[in-house]
Tab-separated table of C-alpha atoms and ligand atoms in Angstrom:
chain	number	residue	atom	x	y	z
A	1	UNK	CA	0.000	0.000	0.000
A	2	UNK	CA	2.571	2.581	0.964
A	3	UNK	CA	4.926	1.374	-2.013
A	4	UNK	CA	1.710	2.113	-4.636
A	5	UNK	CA	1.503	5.546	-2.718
A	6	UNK	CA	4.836	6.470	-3.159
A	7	UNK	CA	4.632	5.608	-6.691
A	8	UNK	CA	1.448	7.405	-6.517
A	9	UNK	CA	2.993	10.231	-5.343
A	10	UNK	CA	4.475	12.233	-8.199
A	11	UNK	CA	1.042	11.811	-10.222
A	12	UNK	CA	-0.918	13.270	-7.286
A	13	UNK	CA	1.285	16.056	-7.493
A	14	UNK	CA	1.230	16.521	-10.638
A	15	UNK	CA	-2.270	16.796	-10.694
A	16	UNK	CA	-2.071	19.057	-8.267
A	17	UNK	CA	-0.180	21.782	-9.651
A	18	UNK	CA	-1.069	21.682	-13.228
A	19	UNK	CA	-4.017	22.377	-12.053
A	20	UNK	CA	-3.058	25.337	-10.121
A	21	UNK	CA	-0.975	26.894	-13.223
A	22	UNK	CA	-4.380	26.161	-15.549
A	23	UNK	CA	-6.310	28.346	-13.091
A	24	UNK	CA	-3.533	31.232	-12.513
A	25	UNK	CA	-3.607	31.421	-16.190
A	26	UNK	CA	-7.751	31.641	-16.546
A	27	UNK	CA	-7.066	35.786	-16.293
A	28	UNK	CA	-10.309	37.575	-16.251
A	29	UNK	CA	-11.367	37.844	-19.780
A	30	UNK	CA	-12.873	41.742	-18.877
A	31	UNK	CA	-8.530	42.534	-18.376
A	32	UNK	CA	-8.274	41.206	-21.519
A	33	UNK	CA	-10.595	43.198	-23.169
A	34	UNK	CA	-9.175	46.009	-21.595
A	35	UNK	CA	-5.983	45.203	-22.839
A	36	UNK	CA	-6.891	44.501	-26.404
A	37	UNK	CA	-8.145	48.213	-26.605
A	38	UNK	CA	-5.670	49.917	-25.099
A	39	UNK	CA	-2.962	47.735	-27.544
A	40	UNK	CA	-5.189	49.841	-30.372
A	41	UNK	CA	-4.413	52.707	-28.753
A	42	UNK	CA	-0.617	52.592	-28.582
A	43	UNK	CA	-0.461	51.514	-32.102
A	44	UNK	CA	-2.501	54.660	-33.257
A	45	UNK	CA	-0.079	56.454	-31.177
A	46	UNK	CA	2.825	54.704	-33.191
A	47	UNK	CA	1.772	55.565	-36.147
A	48	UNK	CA	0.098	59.404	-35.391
A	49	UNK	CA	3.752	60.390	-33.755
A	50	UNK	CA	6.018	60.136	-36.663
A	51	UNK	CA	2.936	62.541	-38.319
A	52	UNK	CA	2.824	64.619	-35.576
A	53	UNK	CA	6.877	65.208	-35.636
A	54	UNK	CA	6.882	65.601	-39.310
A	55	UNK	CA	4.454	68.275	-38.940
A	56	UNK	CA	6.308	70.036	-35.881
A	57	UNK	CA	9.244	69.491	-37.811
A	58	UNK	CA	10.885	67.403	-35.553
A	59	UNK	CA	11.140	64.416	-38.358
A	60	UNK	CA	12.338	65.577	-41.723
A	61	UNK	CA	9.394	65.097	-43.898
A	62	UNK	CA	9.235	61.849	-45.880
A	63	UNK	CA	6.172	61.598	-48.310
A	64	UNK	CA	6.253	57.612	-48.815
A	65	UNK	CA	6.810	57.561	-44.624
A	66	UNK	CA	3.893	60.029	-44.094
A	67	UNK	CA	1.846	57.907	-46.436
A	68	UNK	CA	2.570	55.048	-44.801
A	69	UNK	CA	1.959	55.815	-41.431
A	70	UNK	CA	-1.437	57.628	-42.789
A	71	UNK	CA	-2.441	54.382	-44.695
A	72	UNK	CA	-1.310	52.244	-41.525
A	73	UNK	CA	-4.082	54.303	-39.260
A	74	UNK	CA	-7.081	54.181	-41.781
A	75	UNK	CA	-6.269	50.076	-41.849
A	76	UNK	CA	-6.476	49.878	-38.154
A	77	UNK	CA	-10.020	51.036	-38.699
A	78	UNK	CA	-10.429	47.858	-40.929
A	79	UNK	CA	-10.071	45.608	-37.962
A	80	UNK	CA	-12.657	44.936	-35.632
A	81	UNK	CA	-12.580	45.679	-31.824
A	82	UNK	CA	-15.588	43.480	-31.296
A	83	UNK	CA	-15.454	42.081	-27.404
A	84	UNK	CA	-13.134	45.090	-26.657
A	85	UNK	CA	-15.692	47.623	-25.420
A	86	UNK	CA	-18.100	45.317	-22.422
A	87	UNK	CA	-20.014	46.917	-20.357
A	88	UNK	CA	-18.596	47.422	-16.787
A	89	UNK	CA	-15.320	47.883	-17.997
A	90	UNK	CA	-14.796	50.759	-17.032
A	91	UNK	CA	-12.495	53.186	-14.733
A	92	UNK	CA	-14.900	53.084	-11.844
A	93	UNK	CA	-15.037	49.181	-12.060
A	94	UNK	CA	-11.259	48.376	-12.957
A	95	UNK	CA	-9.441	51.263	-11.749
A	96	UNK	CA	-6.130	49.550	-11.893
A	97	UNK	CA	-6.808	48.319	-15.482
A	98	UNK	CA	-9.072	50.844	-17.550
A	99	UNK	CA	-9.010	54.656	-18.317
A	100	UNK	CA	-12.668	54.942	-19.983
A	101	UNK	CA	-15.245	56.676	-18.013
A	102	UNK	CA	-18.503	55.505	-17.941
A	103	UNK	CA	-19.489	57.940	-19.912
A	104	UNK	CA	-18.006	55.804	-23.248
A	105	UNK	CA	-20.967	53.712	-22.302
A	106	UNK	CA	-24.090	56.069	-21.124
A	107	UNK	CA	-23.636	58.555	-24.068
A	108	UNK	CA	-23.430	56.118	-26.962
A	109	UNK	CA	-24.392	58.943	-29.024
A	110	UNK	CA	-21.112	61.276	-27.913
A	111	UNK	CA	-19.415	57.920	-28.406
A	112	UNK	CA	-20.392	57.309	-31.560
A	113	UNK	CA	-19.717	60.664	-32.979
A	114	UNK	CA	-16.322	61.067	-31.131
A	115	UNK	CA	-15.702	57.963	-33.357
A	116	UNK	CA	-16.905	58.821	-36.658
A	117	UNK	CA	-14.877	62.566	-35.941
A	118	UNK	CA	-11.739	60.469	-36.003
A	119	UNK	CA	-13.034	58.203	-38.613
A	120	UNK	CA	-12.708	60.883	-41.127
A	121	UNK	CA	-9.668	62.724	-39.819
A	122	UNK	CA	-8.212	59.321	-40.507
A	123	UNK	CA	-9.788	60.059	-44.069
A	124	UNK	CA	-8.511	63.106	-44.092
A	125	UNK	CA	-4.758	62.686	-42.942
A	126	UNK	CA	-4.567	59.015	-45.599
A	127	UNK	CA	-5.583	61.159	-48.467
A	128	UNK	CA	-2.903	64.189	-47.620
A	129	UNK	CA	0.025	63.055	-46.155
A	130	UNK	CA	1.734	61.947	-49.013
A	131	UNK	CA	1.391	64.990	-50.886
A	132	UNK	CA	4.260	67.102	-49.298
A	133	UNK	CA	4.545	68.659	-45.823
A	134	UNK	CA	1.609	71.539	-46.313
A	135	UNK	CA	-0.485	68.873	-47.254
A	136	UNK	CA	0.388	66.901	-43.994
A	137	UNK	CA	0.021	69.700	-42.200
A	138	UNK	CA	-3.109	70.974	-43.189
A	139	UNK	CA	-4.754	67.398	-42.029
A	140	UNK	CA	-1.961	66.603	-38.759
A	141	UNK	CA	-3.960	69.383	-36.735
A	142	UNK	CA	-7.663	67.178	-37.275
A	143	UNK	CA	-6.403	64.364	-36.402
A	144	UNK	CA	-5.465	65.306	-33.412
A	145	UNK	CA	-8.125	67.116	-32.566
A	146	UNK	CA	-10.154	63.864	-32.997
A	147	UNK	CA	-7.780	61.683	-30.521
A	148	UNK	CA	-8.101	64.581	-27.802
A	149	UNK	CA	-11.807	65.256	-28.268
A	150	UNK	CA	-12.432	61.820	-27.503
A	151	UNK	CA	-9.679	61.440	-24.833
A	152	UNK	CA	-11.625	64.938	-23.061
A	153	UNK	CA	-15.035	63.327	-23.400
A	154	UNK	CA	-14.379	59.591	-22.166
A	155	UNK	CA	-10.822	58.829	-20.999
A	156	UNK	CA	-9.792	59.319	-16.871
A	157	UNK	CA	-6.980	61.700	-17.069
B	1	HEC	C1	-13.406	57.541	-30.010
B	1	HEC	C2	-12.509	57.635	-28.888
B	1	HEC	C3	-11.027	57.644	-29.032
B	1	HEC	C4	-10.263	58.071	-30.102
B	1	HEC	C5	-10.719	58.633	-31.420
B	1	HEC	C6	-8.887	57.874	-29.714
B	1	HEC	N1	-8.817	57.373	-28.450
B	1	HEC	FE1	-7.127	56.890	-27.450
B	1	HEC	N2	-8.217	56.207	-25.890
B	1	HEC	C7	-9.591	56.244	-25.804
B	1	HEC	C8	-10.024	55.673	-24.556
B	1	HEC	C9	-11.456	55.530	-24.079
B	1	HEC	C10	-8.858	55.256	-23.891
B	1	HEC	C11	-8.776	54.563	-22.530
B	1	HEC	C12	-8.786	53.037	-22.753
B	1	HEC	C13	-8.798	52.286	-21.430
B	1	HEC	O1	-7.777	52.347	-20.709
B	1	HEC	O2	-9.830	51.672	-21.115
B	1	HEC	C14	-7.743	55.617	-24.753
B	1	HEC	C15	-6.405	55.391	-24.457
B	1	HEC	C16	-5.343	55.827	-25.217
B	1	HEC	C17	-3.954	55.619	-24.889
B	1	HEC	C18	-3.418	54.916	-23.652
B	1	HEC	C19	-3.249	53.437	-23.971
B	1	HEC	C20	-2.749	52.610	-22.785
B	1	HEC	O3	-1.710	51.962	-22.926
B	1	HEC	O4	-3.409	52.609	-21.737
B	1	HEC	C21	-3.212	56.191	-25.897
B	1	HEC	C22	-1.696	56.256	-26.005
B	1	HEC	C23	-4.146	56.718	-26.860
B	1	HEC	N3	-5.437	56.470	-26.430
B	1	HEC	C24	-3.765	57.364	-28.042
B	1	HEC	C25	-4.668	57.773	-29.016
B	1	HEC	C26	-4.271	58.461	-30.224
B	1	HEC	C27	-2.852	58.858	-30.590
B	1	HEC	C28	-5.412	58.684	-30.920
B	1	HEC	C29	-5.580	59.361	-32.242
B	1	HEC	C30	-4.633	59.058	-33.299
B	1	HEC	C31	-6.513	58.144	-30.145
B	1	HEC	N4	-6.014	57.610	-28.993
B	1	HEC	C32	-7.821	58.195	-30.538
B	1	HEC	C33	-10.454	56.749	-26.741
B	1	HEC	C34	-10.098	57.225	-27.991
């Protein structure tokens, strides 16, 4: 008996732990979500900055860059964020995790035009950028307006 338990043994714990590793790595799916959207938002900010510092004149202007990055934003809006958005995801809910007020969910409205104002500075900025620095310029100052109107309307500072 105490021979099969020893050989037992190992198995048991085994079991044991796997199953303890399985459940540290069942993370809350709502983090997730949280995380997903937020990985959106540094790539916008990836691909604005270069536009941003080309327009400052920070970066030398490159059209093909400009054109790039430009191109690269408008795609991002090609890919969904489905499951990104639930509902009690919030700031007030998750304050170590989220930055979205409540507010991203109770004025779906606001929301939705917030979105469609950066929808077509994104236009905007993929049609110009390529076509030398004025051009960039003259579309660098909407798009950020859009990213900052909706930061001021639903993001925690
Ligand atoms: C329609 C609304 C909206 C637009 C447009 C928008 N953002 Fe955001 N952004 C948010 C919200 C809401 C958060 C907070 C997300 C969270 O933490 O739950 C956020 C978070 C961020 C963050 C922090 C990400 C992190 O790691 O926590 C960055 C950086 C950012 N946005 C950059 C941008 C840039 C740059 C643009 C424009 C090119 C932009 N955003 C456009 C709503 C928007």
């Amino acid at each position: 008996m105490r021979k099969i338990l020893l050989l037992l043994l190992p198995v048991i714990v085994m079991t044991i732990t796997s199953g303890t590793t399985a459940h540290a790595a069942e993370r809350d799916p709502v983090k997730k979500a949280i995380e997903a959207r937020q990985a959106v938002m540094v790539l916008r900010s990836w691909y604005a900055g270069p536009l941003f510092g080309m327009a400052k004149g920070d970066i030398e202007y490159d059209a093909d860059w400009a054109s790039t990055l430009a191109n690269s934003l408008k795609a991002e809006l090609d890919t969904t964020d489905r499951g990104m958005w639930p509902e009690e995801s919030d700031y007030e809910t998750y304050p170590d995790s989220s930055r979205t007020l409540p507010e991203w969910w109770l004025d779906v409205d606001g929301a939705e035009e917030a979105e469609k104002a950066y929808d077509n500075a994104v236009a905007q900025i993929a049609e110009s950028a390529g076509g030398g620095l004025d051009a960039l310029r003259s579309a660098v100052g909407g798009l950020g307006k859009s990213c900052k109107g909706c930061h001021d309307g639903y993001r925690a500072e």
